[in-house]
PDB file of C-alpha atoms in Angstrom:
ATOM      1  CA  UNK K   1      -6.302 -11.998   4.083  1.00  0.00           C
ATOM      2  CA  UNK K   2      -5.512  -8.433   5.163  1.00  0.00           C
ATOM      3  CA  UNK K   3      -3.021  -5.998   3.638  1.00  0.00           C
ATOM      4  CA  UNK K   4      -1.525  -3.255   5.811  1.00  0.00           C
ATOM      5  CA  UNK K   5      -0.135   0.126   4.738  1.00  0.00           C
ATOM      6  CA  UNK K   6       1.923   1.529   7.590  1.00  0.00           C
ATOM      7  CA  UNK K   7       2.284   5.226   8.403  1.00  0.00           C
ATOM      8  CA  UNK K   8       6.078   5.132   7.998  1.00  0.00           C
ATOM      9  CA  UNK K   9       6.276   2.697   5.031  1.00  0.00           C
ATOM     10  CA  UNK K  10       8.283  -0.057   6.797  1.00  0.00           C
ATOM     11  CA  UNK K  11      10.212  -0.908   3.630  1.00  0.00           C
ATOM     12  CA  UNK K  12      13.416  -2.944   3.807  1.00  0.00           C
ATOM     13  CA  UNK K  13      16.339  -0.784   2.649  1.00  0.00           C
ATOM     14  CA  UNK K  14      18.350  -3.853   1.618  1.00  0.00           C
ATOM     15  CA  UNK K  15      15.707  -4.814  -0.950  1.00  0.00           C
ATOM     16  CA  UNK K  16      14.830  -3.010  -4.162  1.00  0.00           C
ATOM     17  CA  UNK K  17      11.297  -1.880  -5.036  1.00  0.00           C
ATOM     18  CA  UNK K  18      10.331  -5.145  -6.745  1.00  0.00           C
ATOM     19  CA  UNK K  19      11.687  -7.257  -3.876  1.00  0.00           C
ATOM     20  CA  UNK K  20       9.849  -5.141  -1.277  1.00  0.00           C
ATOM     21  CA  UNK K  21       6.560  -5.647  -3.119  1.00  0.00           C
ATOM     22  CA  UNK K  22       7.084  -9.400  -3.659  1.00  0.00           C
ATOM     23  CA  UNK K  23       8.044  -9.988  -0.008  1.00  0.00           C
ATOM     24  CA  UNK K  24       4.541 -10.950   1.254  1.00  0.00           C
ATOM     25  CA  UNK K  25       4.305 -13.653  -1.414  1.00  0.00           C
ATOM     26  CA  UNK K  26       7.669 -15.019  -0.292  1.00  0.00           C
ATOM     27  CA  UNK K  27       6.814 -15.247   3.399  1.00  0.00           C
ATOM     28  CA  UNK K  28       3.277 -16.559   2.951  1.00  0.00           C
ATOM     29  CA  UNK K  29       4.507 -19.789   1.352  1.00  0.00           C
ATOM     30  CA  UNK K  30       6.941 -22.577   2.101  1.00  0.00           C
ATOM     31  CA  UNK K  31      10.309 -22.502   0.338  1.00  0.00           C
ATOM     32  CA  UNK K  32       9.079 -25.052  -2.190  1.00  0.00           C
ATOM     33  CA  UNK K  33       5.809 -23.148  -2.590  1.00  0.00           C
ATOM     34  CA  UNK K  34       7.738 -19.939  -3.207  1.00  0.00           C
ATOM     35  CA  UNK K  35       9.957 -21.575  -5.818  1.00  0.00           C
ATOM     36  CA  UNK K  36       6.871 -22.864  -7.624  1.00  0.00           C
ATOM     37  CA  UNK K  37       5.110 -19.477  -7.599  1.00  0.00           C
ATOM     38  CA  UNK K  38       8.015 -17.037  -7.950  1.00  0.00           C
ATOM     39  CA  UNK K  39       7.327 -16.268 -11.605  1.00  0.00           C
ATOM     40  CA  UNK K  40       3.623 -15.574 -10.952  1.00  0.00           C
ATOM     41  CA  UNK K  41       4.479 -13.407  -7.929  1.00  0.00           C
ATOM     42  CA  UNK K  42       6.984 -11.379  -9.945  1.00  0.00           C
ATOM     43  CA  UNK K  43       4.356 -10.884 -12.654  1.00  0.00           C
ATOM     44  CA  UNK K  44       1.816  -9.694 -10.056  1.00  0.00           C
ATOM     45  CA  UNK K  45       4.366  -7.295  -8.530  1.00  0.00           C
ATOM     46  CA  UNK K  46       5.222  -5.921 -11.977  1.00  0.00           C
ATOM     47  CA  UNK K  47       1.519  -5.295 -12.644  1.00  0.00           C
ATOM     48  CA  UNK K  48       1.219  -3.454  -9.317  1.00  0.00           C
ATOM     49  CA  UNK K  49       4.303  -1.373 -10.122  1.00  0.00           C
ATOM     50  CA  UNK K  50       2.716  -0.301 -13.384  1.00  0.00           C
ATOM     51  CA  UNK K  51      -0.632   0.443 -11.723  1.00  0.00           C
ATOM     52  CA  UNK K  52       1.113   2.549  -9.084  1.00  0.00           C
ATOM     53  CA  UNK K  53       3.280   4.412 -11.594  1.00  0.00           C
ATOM     54  CA  UNK K  54       6.558   2.893 -10.401  1.00  0.00           C
ATOM     55  CA  UNK K  55       7.635   0.648 -13.279  1.00  0.00           C
ATOM     56  CA  UNK K  56      10.699   2.842 -13.943  1.00  0.00           C
ATOM     57  CA  UNK K  57      11.832   2.490 -10.307  1.00  0.00           C
ATOM     58  CA  UNK K  58      11.790  -1.321 -10.082  1.00  0.00           C
ATOM     59  CA  UNK K  59      15.512  -1.706  -9.243  1.00  0.00           C
ATOM     60  CA  UNK K  60      15.766   1.343  -6.971  1.00  0.00           C
ATOM     61  CA  UNK K  61      16.290   0.991  -3.236  1.00  0.00           C
ATOM     62  CA  UNK K  62      13.870   2.764  -0.853  1.00  0.00           C
ATOM     63  CA  UNK K  63      16.426   5.450   0.043  1.00  0.00           C
ATOM     64  CA  UNK K  64      16.493   6.443  -3.648  1.00  0.00           C
ATOM     65  CA  UNK K  65      12.751   7.176  -3.696  1.00  0.00           C
ATOM     66  CA  UNK K  66      10.628  10.156  -2.714  1.00  0.00           C
ATOM     67  CA  UNK K  67       8.154   9.869   0.161  1.00  0.00           C
ATOM     68  CA  UNK K  68       5.248   9.420  -2.236  1.00  0.00           C
ATOM     69  CA  UNK K  69       7.088   6.711  -4.153  1.00  0.00           C
ATOM     70  CA  UNK K  70       7.891   4.899  -0.908  1.00  0.00           C
ATOM     71  CA  UNK K  71       4.254   5.038   0.110  1.00  0.00           C
ATOM     72  CA  UNK K  72       3.187   3.622  -3.265  1.00  0.00           C
ATOM     73  CA  UNK K  73       5.681   0.761  -2.791  1.00  0.00           C
ATOM     74  CA  UNK K  74       4.122   0.139   0.631  1.00  0.00           C
ATOM     75  CA  UNK K  75       0.674   0.083  -0.990  1.00  0.00           C
ATOM     76  CA  UNK K  76       1.914  -2.375  -3.617  1.00  0.00           C
ATOM     77  CA  UNK K  77       3.359  -4.614  -0.923  1.00  0.00           C
ATOM     78  CA  UNK K  78       0.050  -4.517   0.974  1.00  0.00           C
ATOM     79  CA  UNK K  79      -1.845  -5.491  -2.194  1.00  0.00           C
ATOM     80  CA  UNK K  80       0.578  -8.222  -3.297  1.00  0.00           C
ATOM     81  CA  UNK K  81      -1.425 -11.178  -1.982  1.00  0.00           C
ATOM     82  CA  UNK K  82      -4.780  -9.746  -3.155  1.00  0.00           C
ATOM     83  CA  UNK K  83      -6.188  -9.074   0.323  1.00  0.00           C
ATOM     84  CA  UNK K  84      -9.912  -8.740   0.804  1.00  0.00           C
ATOM     85  CA  UNK K  85      -9.269  -5.863   3.214  1.00  0.00           C
ATOM     86  CA  UNK K  86      -6.670  -3.090   3.051  1.00  0.00           C
ATOM     87  CA  UNK K  87      -5.879  -1.311   6.340  1.00  0.00           C
ATOM     88  CA  UNK K  88      -4.110   2.035   6.010  1.00  0.00           C
ATOM     89  CA  UNK K  89      -2.709   3.882   9.034  1.00  0.00           C
ATOM     90  CA  UNK K  90      -2.366   7.594   8.236  1.00  0.00           C
ATOM     91  CA  UNK K  91      -1.084   6.826   4.720  1.00  0.00           C
ATOM     92  CA  UNK K  92      -0.701  10.524   3.873  1.00  0.00           C
ATOM     93  CA  UNK K  93       0.357  11.748   7.316  1.00  0.00           C
ATOM     94  CA  UNK K  94       4.007  12.415   6.490  1.00  0.00           C
ATOM     95  CA  UNK K  95       3.547  13.530   2.872  1.00  0.00           C
ATOM     96  CA  UNK K  96       3.072  16.960   1.332  1.00  0.00           C
ATOM     97  CA  UNK K  97      -0.442  17.776   0.095  1.00  0.00           C
ATOM     98  CA  UNK K  98       0.275  17.129  -3.600  1.00  0.00           C
ATOM     99  CA  UNK K  99       1.862  13.736  -2.918  1.00  0.00           C
ATOM    100  CA  UNK K 100      -0.854  12.915  -0.376  1.00  0.00           C
ATOM    101  CA  UNK K 101      -3.555  13.654  -2.941  1.00  0.00           C
ATOM    102  CA  UNK K 102      -1.811  11.289  -5.349  1.00  0.00           C
ATOM    103  CA  UNK K 103      -1.923   8.524  -2.736  1.00  0.00           C
ATOM    104  CA  UNK K 104      -5.618   9.205  -2.086  1.00  0.00           C
ATOM    105  CA  UNK K 105      -6.270   8.988  -5.829  1.00  0.00           C
ATOM    106  CA  UNK K 106      -4.639   5.535  -5.821  1.00  0.00           C
ATOM    107  CA  UNK K 107      -6.937   4.487  -2.948  1.00  0.00           C
ATOM    108  CA  UNK K 108     -10.008   5.880  -4.713  1.00  0.00           C
ATOM    109  CA  UNK K 109      -9.102   3.977  -7.894  1.00  0.00           C
ATOM    110  CA  UNK K 110      -8.572   0.774  -5.898  1.00  0.00           C
ATOM    111  CA  UNK K 111     -11.895   1.238  -4.117  1.00  0.00           C
ATOM    112  CA  UNK K 112     -13.742   1.802  -7.402  1.00  0.00           C
ATOM    113  CA  UNK K 113     -12.191  -1.467  -8.607  1.00  0.00           C
ATOM    114  CA  UNK K 114     -13.723  -3.269  -5.607  1.00  0.00           C
ATOM    115  CA  UNK K 115     -10.989  -3.064  -2.950  1.00  0.00           C
ATOM    116  CA  UNK K 116     -12.289  -2.610   0.615  1.00  0.00           C
ATOM    117  CA  UNK K 117     -10.194  -0.009   2.438  1.00  0.00           C
ATOM    118  CA  UNK K 118     -10.232   1.006   6.091  1.00  0.00           C
ATOM    119  CA  UNK K 119      -8.145   4.127   6.595  1.00  0.00           C
ATOM    120  CA  UNK K 120      -7.241   5.923   9.809  1.00  0.00           C
ATOM    121  CA  UNK K 121      -6.783   9.679   9.545  1.00  0.00           C
ATOM    122  CA  UNK K 122      -6.894  12.805  11.681  1.00  0.00           C
ATOM    123  CA  UNK K 123      -7.424  14.986   8.606  1.00  0.00           C
ATOM    124  CA  UNK K 124     -11.090  15.863   8.051  1.00  0.00           C
ATOM    125  CA  UNK K 125     -10.402  16.757   4.400  1.00  0.00           C
ATOM    126  CA  UNK K 126      -9.304  13.180   3.800  1.00  0.00           C
ATOM    127  CA  UNK K 127     -12.261  11.769   5.737  1.00  0.00           C
ATOM    128  CA  UNK K 128     -14.589  13.896   3.583  1.00  0.00           C
ATOM    129  CA  UNK K 129     -13.444  11.906   0.535  1.00  0.00           C
ATOM    130  CA  UNK K 130     -14.494   8.576   2.071  1.00  0.00           C
ATOM    131  CA  UNK K 131     -17.747   6.770   1.340  1.00  0.00           C
ATOM    132  CA  UNK K 132     -18.274   6.151   5.036  1.00  0.00           C
ATOM    133  CA  UNK K 133     -16.741   7.800   8.109  1.00  0.00           C
ATOM    134  CA  UNK K 134     -16.641   6.393  11.630  1.00  0.00           C
ATOM    135  CA  UNK K 135     -15.455   8.845  14.283  1.00  0.00           C
ATOM    136  CA  UNK K 136     -13.572   7.571  17.313  1.00  0.00           C
ATOM    137  CA  UNK K 137     -13.556  10.034  20.207  1.00  0.00           C
ATOM    138  CA  UNK K 138     -12.130   9.337  23.662  1.00  0.00           C
ATOM    139  CA  UNK K 139     -11.972   5.631  22.851  1.00  0.00           C
ATOM    140  CA  UNK K 140     -15.625   5.418  21.807  1.00  0.00           C
ATOM    141  CA  UNK K 141     -17.337   5.323  18.443  1.00  0.00           C
ATOM    142  CA  UNK K 142     -19.362   8.488  17.936  1.00  0.00           C
ATOM    143  CA  UNK K 143     -22.345   8.326  15.589  1.00  0.00           C
TER     144      UNK K 143
END
């Protein structure tokens, strides 16, 4: 399974923070399967909210959150189903440097805990923090 963190969050404004994070668990199961696992999924989402520093924002809608909070919700949603691989497309691209550093800290903590992360960035300072960097230039991988 793969989790994806999009550059522009892609949160659903109609749903609150908890519902946005739980969403992958809802759509990856049948209706009956969801009803049987709803309690466990809510528990997992609550744990992610705490890990991401968002437990006080659980009932807020995305438009009530800062950019960094929205990105952390997007990270939580991507991690909901415990993916083996997390893909992140410019996860700090539209954030200020302080908020962006906070997001990178979350990724570093996740990676230390065993999460595999593939991140796309144009920012060399961010790439310098990675364990491994692959450069793509003119459509080709450069060694």
